Short mmCIF file of C-alpha atoms in Angstrom, two decimals:
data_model
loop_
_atom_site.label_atom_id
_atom_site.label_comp_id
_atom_site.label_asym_id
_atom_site.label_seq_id
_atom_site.Cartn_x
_atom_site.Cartn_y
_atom_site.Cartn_z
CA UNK A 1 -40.26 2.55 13.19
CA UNK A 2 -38.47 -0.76 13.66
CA UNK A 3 -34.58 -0.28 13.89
CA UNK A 4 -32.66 -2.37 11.05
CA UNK A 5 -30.96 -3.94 12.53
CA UNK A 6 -34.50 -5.37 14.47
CA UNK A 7 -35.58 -6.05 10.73
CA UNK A 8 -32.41 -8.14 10.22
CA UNK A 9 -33.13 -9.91 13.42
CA UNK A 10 -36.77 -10.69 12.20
CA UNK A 11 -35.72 -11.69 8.89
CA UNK A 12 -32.49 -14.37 9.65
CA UNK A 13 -33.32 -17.75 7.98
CA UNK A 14 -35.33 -20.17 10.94
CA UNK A 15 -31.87 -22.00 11.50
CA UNK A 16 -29.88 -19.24 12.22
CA UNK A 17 -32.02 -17.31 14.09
CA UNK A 18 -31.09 -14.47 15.30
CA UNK A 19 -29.36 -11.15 15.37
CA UNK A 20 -25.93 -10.28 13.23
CA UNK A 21 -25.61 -13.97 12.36
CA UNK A 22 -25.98 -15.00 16.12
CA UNK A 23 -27.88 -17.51 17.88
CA UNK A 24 -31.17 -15.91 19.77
CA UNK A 25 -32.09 -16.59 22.89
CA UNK A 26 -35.35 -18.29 22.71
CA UNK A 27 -33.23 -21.20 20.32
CA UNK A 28 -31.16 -21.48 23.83
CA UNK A 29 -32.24 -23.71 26.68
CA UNK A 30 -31.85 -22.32 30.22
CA UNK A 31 -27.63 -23.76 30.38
CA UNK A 32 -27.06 -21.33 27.87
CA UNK A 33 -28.27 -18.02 29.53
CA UNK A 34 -25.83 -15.84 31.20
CA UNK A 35 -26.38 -15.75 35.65
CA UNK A 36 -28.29 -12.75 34.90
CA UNK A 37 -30.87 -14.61 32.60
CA UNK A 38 -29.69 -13.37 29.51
CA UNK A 39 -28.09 -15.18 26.41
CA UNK A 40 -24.92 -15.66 25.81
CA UNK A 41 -23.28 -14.37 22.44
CA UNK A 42 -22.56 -17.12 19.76
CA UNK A 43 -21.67 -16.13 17.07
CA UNK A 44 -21.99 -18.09 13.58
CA UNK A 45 -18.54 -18.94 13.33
CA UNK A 46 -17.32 -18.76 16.03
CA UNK A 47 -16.71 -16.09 19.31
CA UNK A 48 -17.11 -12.54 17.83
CA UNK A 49 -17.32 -13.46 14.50
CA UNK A 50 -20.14 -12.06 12.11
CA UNK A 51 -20.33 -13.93 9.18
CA UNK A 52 -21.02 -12.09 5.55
CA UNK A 53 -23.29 -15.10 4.59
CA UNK A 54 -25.30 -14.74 7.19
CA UNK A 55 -26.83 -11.36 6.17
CA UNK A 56 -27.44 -12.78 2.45
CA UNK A 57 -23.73 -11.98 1.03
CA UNK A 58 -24.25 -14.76 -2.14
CA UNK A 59 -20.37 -13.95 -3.71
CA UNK A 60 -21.59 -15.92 -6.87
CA UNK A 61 -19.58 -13.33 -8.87
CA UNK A 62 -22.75 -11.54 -10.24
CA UNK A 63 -25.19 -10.52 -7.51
CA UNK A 64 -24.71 -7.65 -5.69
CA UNK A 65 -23.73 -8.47 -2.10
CA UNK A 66 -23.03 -4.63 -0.79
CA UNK A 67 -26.02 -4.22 0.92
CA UNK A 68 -25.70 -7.70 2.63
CA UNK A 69 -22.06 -6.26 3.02
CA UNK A 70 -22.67 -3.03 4.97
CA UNK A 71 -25.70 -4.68 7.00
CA UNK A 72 -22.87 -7.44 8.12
CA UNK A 73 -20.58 -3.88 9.48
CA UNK A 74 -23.48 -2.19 11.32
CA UNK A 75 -23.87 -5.25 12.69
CA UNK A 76 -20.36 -6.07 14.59
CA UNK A 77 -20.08 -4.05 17.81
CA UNK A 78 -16.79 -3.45 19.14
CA UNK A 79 -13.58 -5.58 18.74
CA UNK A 80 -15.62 -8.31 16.32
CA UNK A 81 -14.43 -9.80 13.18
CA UNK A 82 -16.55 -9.39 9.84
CA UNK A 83 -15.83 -12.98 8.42
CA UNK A 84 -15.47 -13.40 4.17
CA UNK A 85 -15.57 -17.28 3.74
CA UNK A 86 -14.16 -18.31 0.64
CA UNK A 87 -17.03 -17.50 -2.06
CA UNK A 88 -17.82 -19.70 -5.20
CA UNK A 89 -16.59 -17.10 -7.24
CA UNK A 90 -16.40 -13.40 -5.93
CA UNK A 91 -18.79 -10.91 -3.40
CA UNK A 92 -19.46 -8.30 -5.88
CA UNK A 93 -19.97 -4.60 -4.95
CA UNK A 94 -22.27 -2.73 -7.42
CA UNK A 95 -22.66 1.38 -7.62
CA UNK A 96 -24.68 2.52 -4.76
CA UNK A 97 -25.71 6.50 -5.13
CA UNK A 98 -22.77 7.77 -6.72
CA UNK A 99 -20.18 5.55 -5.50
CA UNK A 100 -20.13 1.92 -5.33
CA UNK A 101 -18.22 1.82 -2.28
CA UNK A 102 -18.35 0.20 1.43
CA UNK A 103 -17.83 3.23 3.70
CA UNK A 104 -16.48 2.19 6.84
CA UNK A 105 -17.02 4.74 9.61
CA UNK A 106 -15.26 5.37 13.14
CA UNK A 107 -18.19 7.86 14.00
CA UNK A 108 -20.40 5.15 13.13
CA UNK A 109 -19.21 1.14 13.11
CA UNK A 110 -17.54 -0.18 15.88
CA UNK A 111 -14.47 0.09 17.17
CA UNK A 112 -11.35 -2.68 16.75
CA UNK A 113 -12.82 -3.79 13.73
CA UNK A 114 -11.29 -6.68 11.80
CA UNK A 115 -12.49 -7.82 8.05
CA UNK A 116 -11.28 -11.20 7.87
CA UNK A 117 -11.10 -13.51 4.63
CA UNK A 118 -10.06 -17.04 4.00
CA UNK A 119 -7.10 -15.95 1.61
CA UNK A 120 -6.19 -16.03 -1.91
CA UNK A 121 -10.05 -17.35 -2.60
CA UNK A 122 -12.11 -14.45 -0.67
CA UNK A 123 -12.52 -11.95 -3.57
CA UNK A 124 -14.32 -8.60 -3.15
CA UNK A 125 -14.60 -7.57 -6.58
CA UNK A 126 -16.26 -4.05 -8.50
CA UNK A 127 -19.03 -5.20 -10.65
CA UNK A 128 -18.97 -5.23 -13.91
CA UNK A 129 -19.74 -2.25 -16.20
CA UNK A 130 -19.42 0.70 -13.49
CA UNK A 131 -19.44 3.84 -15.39
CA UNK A 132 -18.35 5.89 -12.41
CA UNK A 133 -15.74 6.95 -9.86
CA UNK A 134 -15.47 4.09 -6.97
CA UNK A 135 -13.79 3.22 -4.10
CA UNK A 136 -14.21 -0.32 -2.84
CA UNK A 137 -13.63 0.52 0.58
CA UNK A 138 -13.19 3.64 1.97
CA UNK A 139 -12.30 4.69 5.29
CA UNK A 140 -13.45 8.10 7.20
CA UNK A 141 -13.67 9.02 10.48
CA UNK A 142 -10.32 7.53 11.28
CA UNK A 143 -9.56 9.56 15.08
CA UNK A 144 -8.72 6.50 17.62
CA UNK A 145 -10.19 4.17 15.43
CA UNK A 146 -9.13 0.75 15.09
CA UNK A 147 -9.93 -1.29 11.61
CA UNK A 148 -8.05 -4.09 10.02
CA UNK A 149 -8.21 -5.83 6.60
CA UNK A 150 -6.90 -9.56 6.46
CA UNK A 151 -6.43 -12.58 4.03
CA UNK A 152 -8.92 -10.91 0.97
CA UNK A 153 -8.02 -9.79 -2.41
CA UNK A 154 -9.81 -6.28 -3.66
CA UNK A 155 -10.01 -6.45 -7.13
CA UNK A 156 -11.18 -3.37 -8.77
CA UNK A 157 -11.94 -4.94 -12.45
CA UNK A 158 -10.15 -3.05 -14.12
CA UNK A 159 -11.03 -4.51 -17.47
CA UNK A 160 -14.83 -4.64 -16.63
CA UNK A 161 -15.80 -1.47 -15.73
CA UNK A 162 -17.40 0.87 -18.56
CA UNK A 163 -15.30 4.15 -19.58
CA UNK A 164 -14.80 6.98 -17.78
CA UNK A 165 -11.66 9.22 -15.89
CA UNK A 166 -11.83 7.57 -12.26
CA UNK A 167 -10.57 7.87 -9.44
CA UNK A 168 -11.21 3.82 -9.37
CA UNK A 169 -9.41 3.22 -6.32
CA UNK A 170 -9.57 -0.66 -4.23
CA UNK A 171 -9.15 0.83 -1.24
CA UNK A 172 -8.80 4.33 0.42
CA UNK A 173 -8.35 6.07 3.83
CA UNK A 174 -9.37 9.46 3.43
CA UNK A 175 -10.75 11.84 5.13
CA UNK A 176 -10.04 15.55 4.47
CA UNK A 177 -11.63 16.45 7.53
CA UNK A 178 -10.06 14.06 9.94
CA UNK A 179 -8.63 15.78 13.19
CA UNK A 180 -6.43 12.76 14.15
CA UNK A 181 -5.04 9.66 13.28
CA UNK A 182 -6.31 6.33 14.16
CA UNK A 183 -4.79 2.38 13.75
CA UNK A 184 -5.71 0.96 10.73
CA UNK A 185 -3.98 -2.46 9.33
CA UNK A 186 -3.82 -3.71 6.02
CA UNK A 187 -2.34 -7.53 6.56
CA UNK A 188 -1.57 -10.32 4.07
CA UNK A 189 -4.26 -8.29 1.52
CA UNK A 190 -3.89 -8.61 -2.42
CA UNK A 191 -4.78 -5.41 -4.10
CA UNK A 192 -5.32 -5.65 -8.05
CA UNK A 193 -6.44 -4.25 -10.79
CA UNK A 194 -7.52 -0.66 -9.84
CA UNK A 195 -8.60 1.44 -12.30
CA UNK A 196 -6.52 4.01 -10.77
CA UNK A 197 -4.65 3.64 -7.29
CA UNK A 198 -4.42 0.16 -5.65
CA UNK A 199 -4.45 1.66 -2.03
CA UNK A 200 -5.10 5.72 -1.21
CA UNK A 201 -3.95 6.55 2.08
CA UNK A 202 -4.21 10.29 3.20
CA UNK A 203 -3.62 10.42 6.63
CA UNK A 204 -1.54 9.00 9.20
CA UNK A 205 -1.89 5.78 11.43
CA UNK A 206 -1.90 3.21 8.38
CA UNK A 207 0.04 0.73 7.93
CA UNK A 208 -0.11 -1.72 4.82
CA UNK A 209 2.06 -5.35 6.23
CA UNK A 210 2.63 -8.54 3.87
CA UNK A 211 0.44 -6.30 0.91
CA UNK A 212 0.63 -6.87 -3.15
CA UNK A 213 -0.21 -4.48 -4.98
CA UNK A 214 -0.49 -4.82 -8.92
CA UNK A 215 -1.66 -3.94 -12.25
CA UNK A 216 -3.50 -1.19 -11.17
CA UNK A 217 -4.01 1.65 -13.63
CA UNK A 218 -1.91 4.48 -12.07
CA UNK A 219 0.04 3.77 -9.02
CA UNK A 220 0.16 0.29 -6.84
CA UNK A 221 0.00 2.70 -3.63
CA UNK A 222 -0.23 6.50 -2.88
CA UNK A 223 0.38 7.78 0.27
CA UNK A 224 -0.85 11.81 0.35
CA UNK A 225 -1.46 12.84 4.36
CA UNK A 226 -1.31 16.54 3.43
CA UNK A 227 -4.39 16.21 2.23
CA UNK A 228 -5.80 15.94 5.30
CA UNK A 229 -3.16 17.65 7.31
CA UNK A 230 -2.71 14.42 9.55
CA UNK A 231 0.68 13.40 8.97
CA UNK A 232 1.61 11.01 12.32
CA UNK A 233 1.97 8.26 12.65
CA UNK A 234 3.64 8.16 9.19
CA UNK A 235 2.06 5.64 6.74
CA UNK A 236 4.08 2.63 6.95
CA UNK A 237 4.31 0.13 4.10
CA UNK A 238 5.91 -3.20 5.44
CA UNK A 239 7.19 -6.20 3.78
CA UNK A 240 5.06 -5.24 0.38
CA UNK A 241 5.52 -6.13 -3.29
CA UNK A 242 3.94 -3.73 -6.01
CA UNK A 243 4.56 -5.03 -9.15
CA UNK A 244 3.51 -4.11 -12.66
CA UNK A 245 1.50 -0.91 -11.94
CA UNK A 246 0.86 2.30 -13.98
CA UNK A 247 -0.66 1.29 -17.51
CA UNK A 248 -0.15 4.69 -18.34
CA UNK A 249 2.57 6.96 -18.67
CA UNK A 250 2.30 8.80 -15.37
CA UNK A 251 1.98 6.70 -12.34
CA UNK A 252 4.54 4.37 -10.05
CA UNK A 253 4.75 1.70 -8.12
CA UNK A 254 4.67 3.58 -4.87
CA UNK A 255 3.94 7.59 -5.27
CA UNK A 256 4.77 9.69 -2.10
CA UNK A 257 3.30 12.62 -3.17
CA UNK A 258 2.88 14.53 -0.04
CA UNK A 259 3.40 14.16 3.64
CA UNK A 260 4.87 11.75 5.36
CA UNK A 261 5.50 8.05 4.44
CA UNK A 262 8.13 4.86 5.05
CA UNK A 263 8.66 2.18 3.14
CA UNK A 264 10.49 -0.85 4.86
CA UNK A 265 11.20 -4.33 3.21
CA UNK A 266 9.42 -3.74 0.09
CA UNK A 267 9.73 -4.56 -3.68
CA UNK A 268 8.66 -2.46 -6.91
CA UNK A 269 8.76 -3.86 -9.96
CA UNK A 270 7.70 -3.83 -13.37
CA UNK A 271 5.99 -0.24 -13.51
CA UNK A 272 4.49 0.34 -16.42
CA UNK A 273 4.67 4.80 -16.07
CA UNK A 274 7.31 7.10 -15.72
CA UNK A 275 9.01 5.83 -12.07
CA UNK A 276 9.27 3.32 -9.78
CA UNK A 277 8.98 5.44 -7.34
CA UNK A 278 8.58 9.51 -6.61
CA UNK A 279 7.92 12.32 -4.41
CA UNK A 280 6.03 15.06 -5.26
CA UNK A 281 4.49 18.40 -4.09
CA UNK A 282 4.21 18.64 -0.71
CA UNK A 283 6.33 15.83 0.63
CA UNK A 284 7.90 16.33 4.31
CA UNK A 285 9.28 13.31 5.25
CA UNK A 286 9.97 10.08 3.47
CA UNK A 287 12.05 7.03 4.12
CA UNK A 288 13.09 4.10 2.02
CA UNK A 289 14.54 1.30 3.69
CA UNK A 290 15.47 -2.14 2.69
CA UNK A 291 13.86 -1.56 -0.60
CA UNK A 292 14.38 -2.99 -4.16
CA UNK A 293 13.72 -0.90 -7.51
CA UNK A 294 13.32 -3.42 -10.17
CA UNK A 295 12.50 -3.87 -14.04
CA UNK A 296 10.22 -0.65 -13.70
CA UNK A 297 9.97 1.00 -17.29
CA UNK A 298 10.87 4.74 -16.26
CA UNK A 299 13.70 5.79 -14.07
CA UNK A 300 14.30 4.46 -10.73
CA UNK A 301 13.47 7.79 -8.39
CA UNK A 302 12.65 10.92 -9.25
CA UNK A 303 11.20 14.39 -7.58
CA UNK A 304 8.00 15.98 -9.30
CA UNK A 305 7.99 19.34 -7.22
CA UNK A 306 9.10 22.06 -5.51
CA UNK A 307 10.37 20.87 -2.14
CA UNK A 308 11.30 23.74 0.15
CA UNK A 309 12.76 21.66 3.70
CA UNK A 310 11.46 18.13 2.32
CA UNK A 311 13.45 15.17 3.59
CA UNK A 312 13.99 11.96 1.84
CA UNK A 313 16.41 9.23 3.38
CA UNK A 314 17.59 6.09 1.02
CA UNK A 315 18.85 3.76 3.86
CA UNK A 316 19.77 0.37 2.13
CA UNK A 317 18.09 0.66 -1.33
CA UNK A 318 19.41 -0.66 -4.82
CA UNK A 319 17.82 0.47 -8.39
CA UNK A 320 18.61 -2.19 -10.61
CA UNK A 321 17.54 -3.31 -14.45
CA UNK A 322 14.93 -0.05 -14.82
CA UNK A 323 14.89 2.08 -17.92
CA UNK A 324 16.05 5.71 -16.46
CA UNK A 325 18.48 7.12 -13.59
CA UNK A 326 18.09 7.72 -10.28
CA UNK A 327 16.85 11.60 -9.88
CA UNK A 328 17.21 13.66 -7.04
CA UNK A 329 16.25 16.98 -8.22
CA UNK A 330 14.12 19.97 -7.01
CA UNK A 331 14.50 21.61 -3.55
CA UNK A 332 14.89 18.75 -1.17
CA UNK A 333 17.14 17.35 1.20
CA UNK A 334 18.60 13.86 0.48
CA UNK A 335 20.25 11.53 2.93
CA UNK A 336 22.29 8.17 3.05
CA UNK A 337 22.72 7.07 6.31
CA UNK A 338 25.82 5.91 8.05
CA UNK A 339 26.17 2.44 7.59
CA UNK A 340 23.89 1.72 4.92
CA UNK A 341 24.28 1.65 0.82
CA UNK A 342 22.91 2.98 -2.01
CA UNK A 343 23.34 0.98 -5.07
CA UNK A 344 22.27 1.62 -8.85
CA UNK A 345 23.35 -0.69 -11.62
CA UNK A 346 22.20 -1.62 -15.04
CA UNK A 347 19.91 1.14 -15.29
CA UNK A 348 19.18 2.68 -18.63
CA UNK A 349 21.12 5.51 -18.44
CA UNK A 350 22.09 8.64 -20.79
CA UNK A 351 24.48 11.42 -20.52
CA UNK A 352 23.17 12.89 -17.17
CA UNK A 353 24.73 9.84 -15.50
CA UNK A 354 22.98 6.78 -13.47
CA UNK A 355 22.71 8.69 -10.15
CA UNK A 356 22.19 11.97 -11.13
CA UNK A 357 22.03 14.92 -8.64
CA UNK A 358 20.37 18.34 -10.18
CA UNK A 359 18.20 21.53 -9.51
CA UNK A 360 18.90 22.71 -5.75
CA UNK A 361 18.99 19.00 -4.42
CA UNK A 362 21.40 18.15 -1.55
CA UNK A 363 22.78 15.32 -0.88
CA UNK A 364 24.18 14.01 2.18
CA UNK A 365 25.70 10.21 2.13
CA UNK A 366 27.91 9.06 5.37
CA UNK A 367 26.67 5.67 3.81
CA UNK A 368 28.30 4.02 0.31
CA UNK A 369 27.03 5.49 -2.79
CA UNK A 370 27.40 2.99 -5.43
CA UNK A 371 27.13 3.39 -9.04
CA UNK A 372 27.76 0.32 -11.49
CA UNK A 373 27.64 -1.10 -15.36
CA UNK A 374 26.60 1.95 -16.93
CA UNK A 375 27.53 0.89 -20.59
CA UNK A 376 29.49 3.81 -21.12
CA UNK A 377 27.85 6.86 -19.61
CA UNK A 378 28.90 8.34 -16.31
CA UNK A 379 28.09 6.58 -13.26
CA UNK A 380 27.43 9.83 -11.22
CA UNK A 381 26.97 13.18 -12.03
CA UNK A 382 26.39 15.91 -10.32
CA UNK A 383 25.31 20.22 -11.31
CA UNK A 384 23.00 21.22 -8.69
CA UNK A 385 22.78 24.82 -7.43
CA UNK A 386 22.82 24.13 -4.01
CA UNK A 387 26.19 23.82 -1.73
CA UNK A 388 26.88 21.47 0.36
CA UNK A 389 26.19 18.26 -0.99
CA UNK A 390 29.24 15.60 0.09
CA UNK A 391 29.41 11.66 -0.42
CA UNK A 392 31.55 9.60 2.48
CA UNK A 393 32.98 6.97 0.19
CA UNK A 394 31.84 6.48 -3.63
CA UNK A 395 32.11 3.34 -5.31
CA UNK A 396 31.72 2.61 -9.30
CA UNK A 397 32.87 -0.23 -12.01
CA UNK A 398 32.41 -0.79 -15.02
CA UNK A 399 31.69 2.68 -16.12
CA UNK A 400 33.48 2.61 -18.95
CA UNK A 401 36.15 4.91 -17.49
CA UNK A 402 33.37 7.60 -16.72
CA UNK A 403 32.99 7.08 -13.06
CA UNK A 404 32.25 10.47 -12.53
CA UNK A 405 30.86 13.58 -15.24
CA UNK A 406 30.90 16.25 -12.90
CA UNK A 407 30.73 17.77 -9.36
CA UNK A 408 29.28 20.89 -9.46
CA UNK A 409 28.91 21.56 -5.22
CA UNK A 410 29.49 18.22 -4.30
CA UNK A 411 32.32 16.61 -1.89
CA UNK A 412 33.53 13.40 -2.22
CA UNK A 413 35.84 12.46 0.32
CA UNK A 414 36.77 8.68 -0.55
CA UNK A 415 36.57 6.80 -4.60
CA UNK A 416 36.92 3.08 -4.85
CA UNK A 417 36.61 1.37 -7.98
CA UNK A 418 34.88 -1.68 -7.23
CA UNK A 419 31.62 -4.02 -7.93
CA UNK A 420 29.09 -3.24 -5.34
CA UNK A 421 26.00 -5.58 -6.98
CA UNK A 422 23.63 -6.30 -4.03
CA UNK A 423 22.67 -5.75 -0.50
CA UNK A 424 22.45 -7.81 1.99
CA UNK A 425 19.26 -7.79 3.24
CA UNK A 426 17.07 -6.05 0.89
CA UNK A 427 14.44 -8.63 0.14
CA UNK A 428 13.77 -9.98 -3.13
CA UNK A 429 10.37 -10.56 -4.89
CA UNK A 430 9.51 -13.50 -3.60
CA UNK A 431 10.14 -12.84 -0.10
CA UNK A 432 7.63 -9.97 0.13
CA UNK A 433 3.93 -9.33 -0.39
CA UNK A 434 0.86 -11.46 0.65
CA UNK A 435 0.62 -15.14 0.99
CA UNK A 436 3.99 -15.59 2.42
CA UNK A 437 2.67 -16.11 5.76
CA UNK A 438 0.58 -19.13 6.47
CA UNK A 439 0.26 -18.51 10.37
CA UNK A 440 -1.83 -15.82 9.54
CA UNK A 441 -4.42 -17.95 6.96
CA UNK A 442 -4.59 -20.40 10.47
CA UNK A 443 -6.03 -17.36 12.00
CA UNK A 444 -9.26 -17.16 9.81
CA UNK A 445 -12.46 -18.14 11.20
CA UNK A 446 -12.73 -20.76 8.05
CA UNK A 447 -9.27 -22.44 9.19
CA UNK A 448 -10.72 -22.83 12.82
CA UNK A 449 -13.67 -24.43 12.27
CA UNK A 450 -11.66 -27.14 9.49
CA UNK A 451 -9.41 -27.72 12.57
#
């Protein structure tokens, strides 16, 4: 039986002719073949490029272009780019099997794998009406495998799918029976309108640079490697903005509910559920740095779980304008590094105090802890059961004389009554998230050939 991709090769429009959107041999006259006689590669597109149009991808908005999708994958071999011009409208992905999902392979695609798009316009989008789970993409297979998303939006119409429970997830890296980690990049990527979780990532070796996430159903991005057990590299989430997630009352911007995760240079706002941010059950390791906790409708931070050895560090973060406290509760270790501030101010706050330390937490600060304009109620307060929680040097105003409620097991070796508003550093909305870097739109296929 003839391979498919012969079929494809047999089937490519007379002007393209050829196999994976490249130029066949007998359209090449003898200065094109290679000194040992055969042809050369071209690629539509350019070197290495395969070209989504080429293997009948319409993105009209209403056909389904998955199969043309998946034939343009099996296609690539190793270190290619998959190219998504700018459609008229949108490539839509209808339900295949169970699932209307791309699965992207490392047992089975090739290796160094880059989907490219042309930016803001190159929309994958779920099609309308899907009554069933989904992932857009999802990613298996991940040991020493190389993949990279660039300049697309993933929209997982939200709004136009039927009714059912989900998961409804843009895109996902999981694999529950992954032995090791690979190197997978998400880069200057829009994710939107999930019907549950924007991005999924359960095991280690992702990293999500220059990403927005946003009004997805539960949370903008999950990172969970202890479901697969493959925790390293920790999941790195660089430079991203995740804004106006969780339409219900129990997502976040950014849930770290197991594992291992970082998040450097980033920006939640406008959550919708019951945090900006958490960990839950299972976490190990976690790191916030440089981060801003903004305008989110539950409380700034809080712990879902018991925690026995978990470690979360706050290195440079402020919680400002959100409707709760900041919560650091269960069985877990909290840290403030040397050097570095944690600020909370304006937060919606009641009795328990803005920063508010409980269960068997611990908290360790060498760093500033800073607690301000409280309206009233307590700007710290402390009555966990564990010992030997201590803060360096305190700082609160406008507290309305309540500074402190109490500090059951807690040490604090310096107060300061002062305004502490900001941080240097810690990036604002507009200076995170995709499209703030044009270099890397020049880097499309699309932008080369318009050059």
């Amino acid at each position: 039986m003839a391979s498919r991709r012969a079929f494809l090769c047999a089937v490519t429009a007379a002007g393209l002719a050829g196999c994976g959107g490249r130029l066949n041999e007998t359209e090449l006259g003898d200065d094109d073949q290679g000194a040992d006689g055969e042809a050369d590669q071209q690629t539509v597109g350019g070197d290495g490029v395969v070209n989504v149009r080429e293997f009948g991808a319409s993105g009209d908005g209403d056909t389904d272009d998955s199969e043309a999708i998946r034939d343009a994958l099996d296609a690539a071999t190793d270190g290619e780019t998959v190219y998504f011009p700018e459609p008229e409208e949108a490539y839509v992905l209808a339900q295949s099997g169970e699932e209307p999902v791309i699965e992207i392979s490392g047992e089975r695609h090739a290796d160094d794998l880059t989907l490219v798009g042309d930016g803001q316009g190159s929309v994958i989008r779920v099609a309308d009406g899907t009554s069933r789970s989904y992932n857009l993409f999802r990613v298996v297979s991940p040991d020493d495998f190389s993949l990279t998303f660039r300049n697309l939006v993933l929209d997982g119409n939200r709004r136009g799918v039927g009714e059912f429970s989900g998961p409804g997830e843009c895109l996902t890296f999981r694999d529950n029976a992954a032995t090791g980690s690979g190197d997978m990049l998400v880069e200057n990527v829009e994710v939107r309108d999930a019907l549950t979780v924007g991005i999924n990532i359960q095991y280690g070796g992702v990293t999500c640079r220059h990403v927005t996430s946003r009004d997805c159903g539960t949370h903008g991005i999950g990172v969970a490697t202890g479901w697969s057990g493959v925790h390293d590299p920790s999941p790195r989430l660089e430079h991203c903005y995740v804004a106006d997630n969780s339409q219900g009352p129990y997502g976040t911007g950014i849930d770290f509910s197991n594992g291992k995760g970082i998040a450097e240079d980033v920006v939640i706002e406008g959550t919708q559920g019951n945090a900006g941010t958490k960990v839950s059950v299972g976490a190990i390791d976690v790191e916030y740095r440089r981060v801003r906790i903004r305008n989110n409708r539950g409380v700034v931070f809080q712990n879902t779980g018991e925690h026995d050895g978990a470690s979360v560090t706050f290195e440079d973060v402020i919680g400002e304008d959100n409707d709760g406290p900041f919560r650091l509760s269960d069985t877990a270790q909290y840290t403030v590094p040397e050097g570095s501030q944690l600020v909370m101010r304006d937060n919606t706050v009641d009795d328990r105090g803005q920063i508010f330390l409980t269960d068997d937490a611990v908290l360790e600060a060498e760093g500033d802890v800073c607690s301000n304009r409280t309206d009233g109620f307590p700007g710290l307060h402390s009555n966990t059961d564990a010992t030997g929680s201590y803060i360096r040097n305190y700082v609160h105003s406008a507290t309305g004389g309540r500074g402190i409620r109490a500090a059951e097991n807690l040490t604090i070796f310096n107060e300061d009554e002062r305004m502490v508003a900001d941080i240097r550093g810690v990036p604002l909305p507009g200076d995170v998230g995709a499209w703030r870097l044009p270099g890397l739109l020049e880097e499309s296929p699309g932008a080369a050939e318009n050059e």
